[in-house]
CSV table of C-alpha atoms in Angstrom, one decimal:
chain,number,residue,atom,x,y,z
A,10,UNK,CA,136.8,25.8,-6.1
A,11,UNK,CA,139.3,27.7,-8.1
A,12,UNK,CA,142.7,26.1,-7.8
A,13,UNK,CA,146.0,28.2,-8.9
A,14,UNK,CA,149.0,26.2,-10.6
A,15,UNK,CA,150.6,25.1,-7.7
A,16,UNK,CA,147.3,23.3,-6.5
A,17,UNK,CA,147.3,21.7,-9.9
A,18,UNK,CA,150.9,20.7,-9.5
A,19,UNK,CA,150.2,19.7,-6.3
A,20,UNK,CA,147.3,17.7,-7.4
A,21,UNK,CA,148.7,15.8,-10.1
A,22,UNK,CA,152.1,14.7,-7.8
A,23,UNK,CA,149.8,13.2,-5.4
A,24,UNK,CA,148.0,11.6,-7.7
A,25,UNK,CA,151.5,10.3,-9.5
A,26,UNK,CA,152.4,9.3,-5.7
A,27,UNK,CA,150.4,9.8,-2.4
A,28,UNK,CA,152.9,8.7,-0.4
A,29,UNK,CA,155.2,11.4,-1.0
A,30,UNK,CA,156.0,13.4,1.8
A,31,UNK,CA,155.0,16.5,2.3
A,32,UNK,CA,159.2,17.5,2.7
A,33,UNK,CA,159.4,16.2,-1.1
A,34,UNK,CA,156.3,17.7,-1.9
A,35,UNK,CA,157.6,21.2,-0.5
A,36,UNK,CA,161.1,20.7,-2.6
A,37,UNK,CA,159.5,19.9,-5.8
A,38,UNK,CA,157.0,23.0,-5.5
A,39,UNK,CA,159.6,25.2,-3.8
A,40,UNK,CA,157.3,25.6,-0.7
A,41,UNK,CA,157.4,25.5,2.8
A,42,UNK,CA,156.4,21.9,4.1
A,43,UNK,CA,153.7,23.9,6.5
A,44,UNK,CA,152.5,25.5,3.3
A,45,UNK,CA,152.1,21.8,1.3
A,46,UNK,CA,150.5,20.5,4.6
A,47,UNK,CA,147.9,23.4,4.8
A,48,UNK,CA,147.1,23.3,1.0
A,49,UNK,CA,146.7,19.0,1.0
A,50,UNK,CA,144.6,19.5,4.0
A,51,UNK,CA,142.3,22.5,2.5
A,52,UNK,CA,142.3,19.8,-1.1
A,53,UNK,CA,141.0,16.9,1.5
A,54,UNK,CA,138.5,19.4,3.8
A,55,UNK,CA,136.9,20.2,0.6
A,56,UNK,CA,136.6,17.2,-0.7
A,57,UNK,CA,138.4,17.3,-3.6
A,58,UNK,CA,140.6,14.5,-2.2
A,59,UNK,CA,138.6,12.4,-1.5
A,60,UNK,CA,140.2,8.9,-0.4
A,61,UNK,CA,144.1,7.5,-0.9
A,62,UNK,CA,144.3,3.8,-2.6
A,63,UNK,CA,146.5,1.3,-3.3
A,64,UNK,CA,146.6,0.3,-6.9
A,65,UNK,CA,146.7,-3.1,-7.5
A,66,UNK,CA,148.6,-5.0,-10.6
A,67,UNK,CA,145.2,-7.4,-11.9
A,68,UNK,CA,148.1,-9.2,-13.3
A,69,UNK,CA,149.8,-10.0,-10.1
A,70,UNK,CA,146.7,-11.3,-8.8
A,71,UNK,CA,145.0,-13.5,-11.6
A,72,UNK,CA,142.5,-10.9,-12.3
A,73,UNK,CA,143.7,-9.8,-16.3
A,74,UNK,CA,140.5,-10.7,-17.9
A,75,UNK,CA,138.2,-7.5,-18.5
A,76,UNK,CA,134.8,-7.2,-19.6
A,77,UNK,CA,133.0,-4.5,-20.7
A,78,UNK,CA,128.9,-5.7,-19.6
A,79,UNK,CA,126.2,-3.5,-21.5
A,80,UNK,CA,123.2,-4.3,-19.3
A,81,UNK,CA,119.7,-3.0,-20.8
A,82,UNK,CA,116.8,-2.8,-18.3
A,83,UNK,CA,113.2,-4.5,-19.0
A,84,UNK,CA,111.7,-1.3,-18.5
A,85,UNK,CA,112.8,2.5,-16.6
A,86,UNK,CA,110.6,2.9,-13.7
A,87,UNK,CA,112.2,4.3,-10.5
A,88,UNK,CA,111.4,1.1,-8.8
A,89,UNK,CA,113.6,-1.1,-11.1
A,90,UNK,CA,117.0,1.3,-11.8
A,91,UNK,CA,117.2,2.0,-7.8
A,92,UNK,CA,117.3,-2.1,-7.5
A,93,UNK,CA,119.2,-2.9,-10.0
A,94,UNK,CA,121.8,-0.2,-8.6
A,95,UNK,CA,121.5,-1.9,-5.4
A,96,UNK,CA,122.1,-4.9,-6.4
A,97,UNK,CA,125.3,-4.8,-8.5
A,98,UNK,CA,126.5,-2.6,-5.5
A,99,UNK,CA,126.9,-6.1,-4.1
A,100,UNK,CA,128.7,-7.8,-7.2
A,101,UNK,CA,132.2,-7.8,-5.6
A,102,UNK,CA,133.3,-8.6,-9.3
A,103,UNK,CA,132.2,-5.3,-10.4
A,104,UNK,CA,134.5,-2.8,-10.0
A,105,UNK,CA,132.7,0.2,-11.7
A,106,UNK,CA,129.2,1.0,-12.8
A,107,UNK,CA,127.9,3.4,-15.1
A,108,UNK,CA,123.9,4.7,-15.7
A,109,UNK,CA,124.7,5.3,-19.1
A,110,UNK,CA,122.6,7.1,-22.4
A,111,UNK,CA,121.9,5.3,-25.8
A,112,UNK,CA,121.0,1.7,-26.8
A,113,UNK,CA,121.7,0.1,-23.2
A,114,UNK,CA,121.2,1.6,-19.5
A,115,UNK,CA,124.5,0.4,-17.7
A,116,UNK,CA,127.8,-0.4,-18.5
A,117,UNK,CA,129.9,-2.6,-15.7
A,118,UNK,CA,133.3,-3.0,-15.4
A,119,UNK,CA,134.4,-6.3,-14.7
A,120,UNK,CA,137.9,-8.2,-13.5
A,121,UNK,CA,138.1,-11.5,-14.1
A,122,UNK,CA,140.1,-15.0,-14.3
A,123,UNK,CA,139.2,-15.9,-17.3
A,124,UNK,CA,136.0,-17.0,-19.4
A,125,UNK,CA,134.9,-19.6,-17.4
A,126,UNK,CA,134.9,-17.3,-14.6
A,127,UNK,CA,132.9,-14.5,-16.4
A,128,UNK,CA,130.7,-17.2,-17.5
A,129,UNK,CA,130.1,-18.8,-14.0
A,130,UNK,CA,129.8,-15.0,-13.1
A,131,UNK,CA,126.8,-14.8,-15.5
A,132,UNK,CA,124.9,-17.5,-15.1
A,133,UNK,CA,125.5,-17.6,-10.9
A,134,UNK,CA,125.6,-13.8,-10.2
A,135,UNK,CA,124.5,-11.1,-13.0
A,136,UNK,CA,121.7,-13.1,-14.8
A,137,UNK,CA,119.7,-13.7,-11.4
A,138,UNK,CA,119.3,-9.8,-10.8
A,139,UNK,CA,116.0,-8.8,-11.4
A,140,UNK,CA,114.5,-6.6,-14.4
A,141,UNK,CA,117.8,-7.1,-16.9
A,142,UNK,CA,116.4,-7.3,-20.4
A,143,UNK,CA,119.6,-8.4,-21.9
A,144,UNK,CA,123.4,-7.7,-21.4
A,145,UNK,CA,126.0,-7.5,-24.4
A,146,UNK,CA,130.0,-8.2,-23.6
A,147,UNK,CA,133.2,-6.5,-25.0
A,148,UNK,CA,136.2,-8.7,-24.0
A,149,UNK,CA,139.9,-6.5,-24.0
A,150,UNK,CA,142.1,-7.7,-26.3
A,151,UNK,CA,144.9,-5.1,-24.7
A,152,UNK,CA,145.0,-2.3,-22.5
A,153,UNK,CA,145.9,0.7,-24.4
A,154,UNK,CA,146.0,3.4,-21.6
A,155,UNK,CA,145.1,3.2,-17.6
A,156,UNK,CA,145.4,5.7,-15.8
A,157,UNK,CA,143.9,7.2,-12.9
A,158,UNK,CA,145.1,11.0,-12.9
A,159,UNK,CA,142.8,13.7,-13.6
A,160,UNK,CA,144.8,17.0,-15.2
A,161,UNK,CA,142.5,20.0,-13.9
């Protein structure tokens, strides 16, 4: 999809702030509301907007500790990265997954209490799923940069 600069602008104030509305939207781009309406609605029938969140402060709700989970497989057959996929699709602790190249296979994003709770995570949760040859942890010491906006 080729987008032109107001669809970029556009793009980048929703993702500062979905719940605009589409009257702000139209002042800040100098555009009819209709017109911001028709050009959010074209961004969501396509696809590239694909869902509206809430962001939630991990702070606010005792979940500061993040780990960074290398997980190496026991082997690559198609039988073993589908279930492994499947299965940390249920780890509500997990909050993103990658299939990743180079020394390990996945890398999992984890929010946490604290070490006690990653460690009761381990040994109750990630450790039973079948085919993991070993995992390796990064603990954050800060967050540097967060952000969830995509510049196109």
């Amino acid at each position: 999809m080729n987008f032109d600069e107001t669809d970029k602008k556009l793009l980048q104030y929703l993702q500062e702030d979905c719940k605009q509305t589409t009257k702000e939207l139209s002042y800040k781009l100098t555009l009819s509301v209709t017109a911001v309406y028709e050009r959010i609605k074209k961004l969501e029938n396509s696809g590239v907007i694909s869902k509206y969140v809430a962001l939630v402060d991990k702070t606010k709700i005792d979940r500061k500790f993040l780990i960074l989970c290398h997980v190496k497989l026991t082997q690559h057959k198609k039988e073993y990265v589908m279930q492994f996929e499947k299965e940390v699709m249920n780890l509500e602790e997990v909050t993103e997954c990658f299939h990743v190249s180079g020394d390990y296979d996945y890398i999992l994003k984890i929010y946490l209490k604290d070490m006690d709770d990653y460690r009761n995570f381990m040994l109750t949760k990630l450790t039973t799923l079948q085919h993991i040859a070993s995992t390796h942890s990064s603990f954050t010491i800060s967050e540097v940069k967060n952000t969830t906006t995509i510049i196109l």
